[in-house]
JSON list of C-alpha atoms in Angstrom, two decimals:
[
{"chain": "A", "resi": 6, "resn": "MET", "atom": "CA", "xyz": [15.59, -15.50, 15.10]},
{"chain": "A", "resi": 7, "resn": "ILE", "atom": "CA", "xyz": [13.00, -15.77, 17.85]},
{"chain": "A", "resi": 8, "resn": "ARG", "atom": "CA", "xyz": [10.65, -17.71, 15.55]},
{"chain": "A", "resi": 9, "resn": "ALA", "atom": "CA", "xyz": [13.52, -20.09, 14.78]},
{"chain": "A", "resi": 10, "resn": "GLY", "atom": "CA", "xyz": [13.89, -20.80, 18.50]},
{"chain": "A", "resi": 11, "resn": "LEU", "atom": "CA", "xyz": [17.26, -19.09, 18.94]},
{"chain": "A", "resi": 12, "resn": "PRO", "atom": "CA", "xyz": [18.10, -17.49, 22.29]},
{"chain": "A", "resi": 13, "resn": "VAL", "atom": "CA", "xyz": [17.54, -13.77, 21.72]},
{"chain": "A", "resi": 14, "resn": "PRO", "atom": "CA", "xyz": [18.02, -11.41, 24.69]},
{"chain": "A", "resi": 15, "resn": "GLY", "atom": "CA", "xyz": [14.86, -9.58, 25.75]},
{"chain": "A", "resi": 16, "resn": "GLY", "atom": "CA", "xyz": [14.25, -6.02, 24.70]},
{"chain": "A", "resi": 17, "resn": "PHE", "atom": "CA", "xyz": [12.00, -3.60, 22.89]},
{"chain": "A", "resi": 18, "resn": "VAL", "atom": "CA", "xyz": [12.05, -1.27, 19.89]},
{"chain": "A", "resi": 19, "resn": "LEU", "atom": "CA", "xyz": [11.39, 2.44, 19.75]},
{"chain": "A", "resi": 20, "resn": "SER", "atom": "CA", "xyz": [10.15, 2.87, 16.18]},
{"chain": "A", "resi": 21, "resn": "ALA", "atom": "CA", "xyz": [11.17, 5.71, 13.86]},
{"chain": "A", "resi": 22, "resn": "LYS", "atom": "CA", "xyz": [7.60, 7.03, 14.09]},
{"chain": "A", "resi": 23, "resn": "TRP", "atom": "CA", "xyz": [7.71, 6.93, 17.92]},
{"chain": "A", "resi": 24, "resn": "LEU", "atom": "CA", "xyz": [10.99, 8.88, 17.91]},
{"chain": "A", "resi": 25, "resn": "GLU", "atom": "CA", "xyz": [9.63, 11.44, 15.45]},
{"chain": "A", "resi": 26, "resn": "ASP", "atom": "CA", "xyz": [6.57, 11.94, 17.65]},
{"chain": "A", "resi": 27, "resn": "LEU", "atom": "CA", "xyz": [8.89, 12.42, 20.63]},
{"chain": "A", "resi": 28, "resn": "GLY", "atom": "CA", "xyz": [10.48, 15.41, 18.92]},
{"chain": "A", "resi": 29, "resn": "GLU", "atom": "CA", "xyz": [13.98, 16.82, 18.80]},
{"chain": "A", "resi": 30, "resn": "ASP", "atom": "CA", "xyz": [14.52, 17.44, 22.50]},
{"chain": "A", "resi": 31, "resn": "ILE", "atom": "CA", "xyz": [14.07, 13.87, 23.81]},
{"chain": "A", "resi": 32, "resn": "GLU", "atom": "CA", "xyz": [12.12, 15.09, 26.78]},
{"chain": "A", "resi": 33, "resn": "LEU", "atom": "CA", "xyz": [10.50, 12.00, 28.19]},
{"chain": "A", "resi": 34, "resn": "THR", "atom": "CA", "xyz": [7.27, 12.79, 30.00]},
{"chain": "A", "resi": 35, "resn": "PRO", "atom": "CA", "xyz": [6.36, 10.90, 33.17]},
{"chain": "A", "resi": 36, "resn": "SER", "atom": "CA", "xyz": [3.83, 8.79, 31.23]},
{"chain": "A", "resi": 37, "resn": "VAL", "atom": "CA", "xyz": [6.43, 7.86, 28.58]},
{"chain": "A", "resi": 38, "resn": "LEU", "atom": "CA", "xyz": [8.96, 7.01, 31.29]},
{"chain": "A", "resi": 39, "resn": "GLU", "atom": "CA", "xyz": [6.36, 4.83, 32.99]},
{"chain": "A", "resi": 40, "resn": "GLU", "atom": "CA", "xyz": [5.71, 3.00, 29.71]},
{"chain": "A", "resi": 41, "resn": "LEU", "atom": "CA", "xyz": [9.45, 2.52, 29.09]},
{"chain": "A", "resi": 42, "resn": "GLU", "atom": "CA", "xyz": [10.01, 1.27, 32.63]},
{"chain": "A", "resi": 43, "resn": "GLU", "atom": "CA", "xyz": [7.27, -1.32, 32.17]},
{"chain": "A", "resi": 44, "resn": "LEU", "atom": "CA", "xyz": [8.92, -2.51, 28.92]},
{"chain": "A", "resi": 45, "resn": "TRP", "atom": "CA", "xyz": [12.33, -2.53, 30.65]},
{"chain": "A", "resi": 46, "resn": "LYS", "atom": "CA", "xyz": [11.06, -4.72, 33.46]},
{"chain": "A", "resi": 47, "resn": "GLU", "atom": "CA", "xyz": [9.06, -6.99, 31.14]},
{"chain": "A", "resi": 48, "resn": "ALA", "atom": "CA", "xyz": [12.23, -7.65, 29.10]},
{"chain": "A", "resi": 49, "resn": "GLY", "atom": "CA", "xyz": [14.15, -8.54, 32.28]},
{"chain": "A", "resi": 50, "resn": "ILE", "atom": "CA", "xyz": [16.76, -5.84, 31.70]},
{"chain": "A", "resi": 51, "resn": "GLU", "atom": "CA", "xyz": [19.26, -4.90, 34.40]},
{"chain": "A", "resi": 52, "resn": "LYS", "atom": "CA", "xyz": [21.67, -3.22, 31.98]},
{"chain": "A", "resi": 53, "resn": "ALA", "atom": "CA", "xyz": [20.93, -2.55, 28.32]},
{"chain": "A", "resi": 54, "resn": "ALA", "atom": "CA", "xyz": [22.52, -2.10, 24.95]},
{"chain": "A", "resi": 55, "resn": "VAL", "atom": "CA", "xyz": [20.85, 0.90, 23.32]},
{"chain": "A", "resi": 56, "resn": "ARG", "atom": "CA", "xyz": [21.52, 0.87, 19.61]},
{"chain": "A", "resi": 57, "resn": "SER", "atom": "CA", "xyz": [20.20, 2.17, 16.35]},
{"chain": "A", "resi": 58, "resn": "SER", "atom": "CA", "xyz": [18.42, 0.47, 13.53]},
{"chain": "A", "resi": 59, "resn": "GLY", "atom": "CA", "xyz": [18.57, 2.61, 10.41]},
{"chain": "A", "resi": 60, "resn": "LEU", "atom": "CA", "xyz": [15.67, 1.91, 8.08]},
{"chain": "A", "resi": 61, "resn": "ASN", "atom": "CA", "xyz": [18.00, 1.97, 5.04]},
{"chain": "A", "resi": 62, "resn": "GLU", "atom": "CA", "xyz": [21.13, 0.66, 6.78]},
{"chain": "A", "resi": 63, "resn": "ASP", "atom": "CA", "xyz": [21.57, -2.55, 4.80]},
{"chain": "A", "resi": 64, "resn": "GLY", "atom": "CA", "xyz": [20.54, -3.00, 1.23]},
{"chain": "A", "resi": 65, "resn": "ALA", "atom": "CA", "xyz": [21.58, -4.49, -2.08]},
{"chain": "A", "resi": 66, "resn": "ASP", "atom": "CA", "xyz": [23.25, -1.25, -3.21]},
{"chain": "A", "resi": 67, "resn": "LYS", "atom": "CA", "xyz": [24.68, 0.11, 0.06]},
{"chain": "A", "resi": 68, "resn": "SER", "atom": "CA", "xyz": [25.52, -0.80, 3.62]},
{"chain": "A", "resi": 69, "resn": "TYR", "atom": "CA", "xyz": [26.53, 1.56, 6.36]},
{"chain": "A", "resi": 70, "resn": "ALA", "atom": "CA", "xyz": [26.06, -0.42, 9.54]},
{"chain": "A", "resi": 71, "resn": "GLY", "atom": "CA", "xyz": [28.09, 0.98, 12.40]},
{"chain": "A", "resi": 72, "resn": "ILE", "atom": "CA", "xyz": [27.86, 4.70, 11.62]},
{"chain": "A", "resi": 73, "resn": "PHE", "atom": "CA", "xyz": [25.27, 5.32, 14.31]},
{"chain": "A", "resi": 74, "resn": "ASP", "atom": "CA", "xyz": [26.10, 5.45, 18.02]},
{"chain": "A", "resi": 75, "resn": "SER", "atom": "CA", "xyz": [25.41, 2.59, 20.40]},
{"chain": "A", "resi": 76, "resn": "VAL", "atom": "CA", "xyz": [25.54, 2.90, 24.18]},
{"chain": "A", "resi": 77, "resn": "LEU", "atom": "CA", "xyz": [26.39, -0.23, 26.15]},
{"chain": "A", "resi": 78, "resn": "ASN", "atom": "CA", "xyz": [25.82, -1.23, 29.79]},
{"chain": "A", "resi": 79, "resn": "VAL", "atom": "CA", "xyz": [23.06, 1.36, 30.23]},
{"chain": "A", "resi": 80, "resn": "GLU", "atom": "CA", "xyz": [21.32, 1.37, 33.60]},
{"chain": "A", "resi": 81, "resn": "TRP", "atom": "CA", "xyz": [17.68, 2.42, 33.91]},
{"chain": "A", "resi": 82, "resn": "LYS", "atom": "CA", "xyz": [18.61, 5.86, 35.30]},
{"chain": "A", "resi": 83, "resn": "ASP", "atom": "CA", "xyz": [20.67, 6.59, 32.15]},
{"chain": "A", "resi": 84, "resn": "LEU", "atom": "CA", "xyz": [18.19, 5.32, 29.56]},
{"chain": "A", "resi": 85, "resn": "ALA", "atom": "CA", "xyz": [16.82, 8.72, 28.50]},
{"chain": "A", "resi": 86, "resn": "GLU", "atom": "CA", "xyz": [20.35, 10.06, 27.90]},
{"chain": "A", "resi": 87, "resn": "ALA", "atom": "CA", "xyz": [21.32, 6.96, 25.90]},
{"chain": "A", "resi": 88, "resn": "ILE", "atom": "CA", "xyz": [18.18, 7.24, 23.75]},
{"chain": "A", "resi": 89, "resn": "GLY", "atom": "CA", "xyz": [19.04, 10.89, 23.07]},
{"chain": "A", "resi": 90, "resn": "LYS", "atom": "CA", "xyz": [22.62, 10.07, 22.04]},
{"chain": "A", "resi": 91, "resn": "VAL", "atom": "CA", "xyz": [21.56, 7.31, 19.66]},
{"chain": "A", "resi": 92, "resn": "LYS", "atom": "CA", "xyz": [18.70, 9.37, 18.19]},
{"chain": "A", "resi": 93, "resn": "GLU", "atom": "CA", "xyz": [21.06, 12.29, 17.58]},
{"chain": "A", "resi": 94, "resn": "SER", "atom": "CA", "xyz": [23.50, 10.04, 15.73]},
{"chain": "A", "resi": 95, "resn": "ILE", "atom": "CA", "xyz": [20.82, 8.96, 13.23]},
{"chain": "A", "resi": 96, "resn": "ASN", "atom": "CA", "xyz": [20.99, 12.44, 11.68]},
{"chain": "A", "resi": 97, "resn": "GLY", "atom": "CA", "xyz": [24.51, 13.32, 12.80]},
{"chain": "A", "resi": 98, "resn": "GLY", "atom": "CA", "xyz": [27.71, 14.20, 10.99]},
{"chain": "A", "resi": 99, "resn": "ARG", "atom": "CA", "xyz": [28.70, 10.66, 10.11]},
{"chain": "A", "resi": 100, "resn": "VAL", "atom": "CA", "xyz": [25.41, 10.25, 8.25]},
{"chain": "A", "resi": 101, "resn": "SER", "atom": "CA", "xyz": [26.09, 13.25, 6.03]},
{"chain": "A", "resi": 102, "resn": "SER", "atom": "CA", "xyz": [29.70, 12.11, 5.46]},
{"chain": "A", "resi": 103, "resn": "TYR", "atom": "CA", "xyz": [28.27, 8.97, 3.85]},
{"chain": "A", "resi": 104, "resn": "GLY", "atom": "CA", "xyz": [26.26, 11.16, 1.50]},
{"chain": "A", "resi": 105, "resn": "LEU", "atom": "CA", "xyz": [22.99, 10.13, 3.11]},
{"chain": "A", "resi": 106, "resn": "GLY", "atom": "CA", "xyz": [21.81, 13.64, 3.93]},
{"chain": "A", "resi": 107, "resn": "ALA", "atom": "CA", "xyz": [19.23, 14.35, 6.58]},
{"chain": "A", "resi": 108, "resn": "GLY", "atom": "CA", "xyz": [16.76, 11.90, 5.09]},
{"chain": "A", "resi": 109, "resn": "GLU", "atom": "CA", "xyz": [17.84, 8.89, 7.14]},
{"chain": "A", "resi": 110, "resn": "ARG", "atom": "CA", "xyz": [15.28, 7.53, 9.55]},
{"chain": "A", "resi": 111, "resn": "GLY", "atom": "CA", "xyz": [15.65, 4.85, 12.12]},
{"chain": "A", "resi": 112, "resn": "GLY", "atom": "CA", "xyz": [14.48, 3.29, 15.31]},
{"chain": "A", "resi": 113, "resn": "ILE", "atom": "CA", "xyz": [16.25, 2.41, 18.51]},
{"chain": "A", "resi": 114, "resn": "ILE", "atom": "CA", "xyz": [16.62, -1.05, 19.98]},
{"chain": "A", "resi": 115, "resn": "VAL", "atom": "CA", "xyz": [16.86, -1.39, 23.76]},
{"chain": "A", "resi": 116, "resn": "GLN", "atom": "CA", "xyz": [18.04, -4.90, 24.51]},
{"chain": "A", "resi": 117, "resn": "LYS", "atom": "CA", "xyz": [19.27, -6.79, 27.54]},
{"chain": "A", "resi": 118, "resn": "MET", "atom": "CA", "xyz": [23.05, -6.47, 27.79]},
{"chain": "A", "resi": 119, "resn": "VAL", "atom": "CA", "xyz": [24.79, -9.83, 27.53]},
{"chain": "A", "resi": 120, "resn": "PRO", "atom": "CA", "xyz": [28.34, -10.16, 28.86]},
{"chain": "A", "resi": 121, "resn": "ALA", "atom": "CA", "xyz": [30.51, -11.72, 26.20]},
{"chain": "A", "resi": 122, "resn": "GLU", "atom": "CA", "xyz": [33.76, -13.61, 26.24]},
{"chain": "A", "resi": 123, "resn": "TYR", "atom": "CA", "xyz": [34.08, -12.81, 22.51]},
{"chain": "A", "resi": 124, "resn": "ALA", "atom": "CA", "xyz": [31.90, -10.70, 20.24]},
{"chain": "A", "resi": 125, "resn": "GLY", "atom": "CA", "xyz": [31.99, -9.17, 16.81]},
{"chain": "A", "resi": 126, "resn": "VAL", "atom": "CA", "xyz": [30.30, -8.95, 13.48]},
{"chain": "A", "resi": 127, "resn": "LEU", "atom": "CA", "xyz": [29.45, -11.33, 10.70]},
{"chain": "A", "resi": 128, "resn": "VAL", "atom": "CA", "xyz": [28.91, -9.77, 7.29]},
{"chain": "A", "resi": 129, "resn": "THR", "atom": "CA", "xyz": [28.27, -11.21, 3.89]},
{"chain": "A", "resi": 130, "resn": "ALA", "atom": "CA", "xyz": [31.24, -10.61, 1.62]},
{"chain": "A", "resi": 131, "resn": "ARG", "atom": "CA", "xyz": [28.95, -10.36, -1.38]},
{"chain": "A", "resi": 132, "resn": "PRO", "atom": "CA", "xyz": [25.27, -9.56, -0.75]},
{"chain": "A", "resi": 133, "resn": "ARG", "atom": "CA", "xyz": [24.29, -11.41, -3.93]},
{"chain": "A", "resi": 134, "resn": "ALA", "atom": "CA", "xyz": [26.24, -14.52, -2.80]},
{"chain": "A", "resi": 135, "resn": "PRO", "atom": "CA", "xyz": [24.93, -15.15, 0.74]},
{"chain": "A", "resi": 136, "resn": "GLY", "atom": "CA", "xyz": [27.01, -18.29, 1.17]},
{"chain": "A", "resi": 137, "resn": "ARG", "atom": "CA", "xyz": [30.19, -16.23, 1.44]},
{"chain": "A", "resi": 138, "resn": "MET", "atom": "CA", "xyz": [30.73, -14.43, 4.72]},
{"chain": "A", "resi": 139, "resn": "ARG", "atom": "CA", "xyz": [33.45, -12.76, 6.76]},
{"chain": "A", "resi": 140, "resn": "GLY", "atom": "CA", "xyz": [33.52, -12.64, 10.52]},
{"chain": "A", "resi": 141, "resn": "GLU", "atom": "CA", "xyz": [35.57, -10.47, 12.83]},
{"chain": "A", "resi": 142, "resn": "MET", "atom": "CA", "xyz": [35.71, -10.78, 16.61]},
{"chain": "A", "resi": 143, "resn": "VAL", "atom": "CA", "xyz": [37.52, -9.44, 19.64]},
{"chain": "A", "resi": 144, "resn": "ALA", "atom": "CA", "xyz": [37.67, -10.47, 23.27]},
{"chain": "A", "resi": 145, "resn": "GLY", "atom": "CA", "xyz": [34.89, -8.81, 25.27]},
{"chain": "A", "resi": 146, "resn": "LEU", "atom": "CA", "xyz": [32.20, -6.69, 23.69]},
{"chain": "A", "resi": 147, "resn": "GLY", "atom": "CA", "xyz": [31.96, -6.20, 19.93]},
{"chain": "A", "resi": 148, "resn": "ASP", "atom": "CA", "xyz": [32.08, -2.41, 20.03]},
{"chain": "A", "resi": 149, "resn": "ALA", "atom": "CA", "xyz": [35.88, -2.52, 19.54]},
{"chain": "A", "resi": 150, "resn": "VAL", "atom": "CA", "xyz": [35.30, -4.14, 16.14]},
{"chain": "A", "resi": 151, "resn": "VAL", "atom": "CA", "xyz": [32.62, -1.71, 15.04]},
{"chain": "A", "resi": 152, "resn": "SER", "atom": "CA", "xyz": [34.50, 1.40, 16.24]},
{"chain": "A", "resi": 153, "resn": "GLY", "atom": "CA", "xyz": [37.79, 0.23, 14.74]},
{"chain": "A", "resi": 154, "resn": "SER", "atom": "CA", "xyz": [39.56, 0.58, 18.10]},
{"chain": "A", "resi": 155, "resn": "GLY", "atom": "CA", "xyz": [40.29, -3.15, 18.45]},
{"chain": "A", "resi": 156, "resn": "ARG", "atom": "CA", "xyz": [42.37, -5.55, 16.41]},
{"chain": "A", "resi": 157, "resn": "PRO", "atom": "CA", "xyz": [39.98, -8.35, 15.48]},
{"chain": "A", "resi": 158, "resn": "CYS", "atom": "CA", "xyz": [40.56, -11.96, 14.58]},
{"chain": "A", "resi": 159, "resn": "SER", "atom": "CA", "xyz": [39.11, -12.49, 11.12]},
{"chain": "A", "resi": 160, "resn": "GLY", "atom": "CA", "xyz": [37.77, -15.46, 9.24]},
{"chain": "A", "resi": 161, "resn": "ARG", "atom": "CA", "xyz": [36.04, -16.23, 5.99]},
{"chain": "A", "resi": 162, "resn": "TYR", "atom": "CA", "xyz": [33.24, -18.71, 5.87]},
{"chain": "A", "resi": 163, "resn": "GLY", "atom": "CA", "xyz": [31.43, -20.50, 3.11]},
{"chain": "A", "resi": 164, "resn": "ARG", "atom": "CA", "xyz": [28.10, -22.24, 2.97]},
{"chain": "A", "resi": 165, "resn": "VAL", "atom": "CA", "xyz": [29.57, -25.57, 4.14]},
{"chain": "A", "resi": 166, "resn": "SER", "atom": "CA", "xyz": [32.09, -24.31, 6.73]}
]
């Protein structure tokens, strides 16, 4: 999206390898915190969306976007806790309920929080027919759509519309 010139909020990615190296306890050393703070400032973040990116989340044979935790409106002082919550969800109970076992791996995206009048999700109705999509949105942030706690407006879209 960035290469296409679209306005993408600033942020950074904590790779699956980086998280594995960090270990289970999410104890961020002073040097790691210093590195994260530099990335935070470089991205122009005041508040962040801290969300997962499962390495196998979307594919031709399965899709399970939304089963990992996201933490919204995170301030710098709460970043370590938010990273821990999202990391824990990558191998949490919802993952095993989808039959994925403990083998799922993923990274974490820390991105500038953008206030939204409306937000939601756009998914392809048929992965093999990318011209057919379905969108759902709610007023405010899109987490109400993903969590199922909101009642979204829905629409179907084709290649021309």
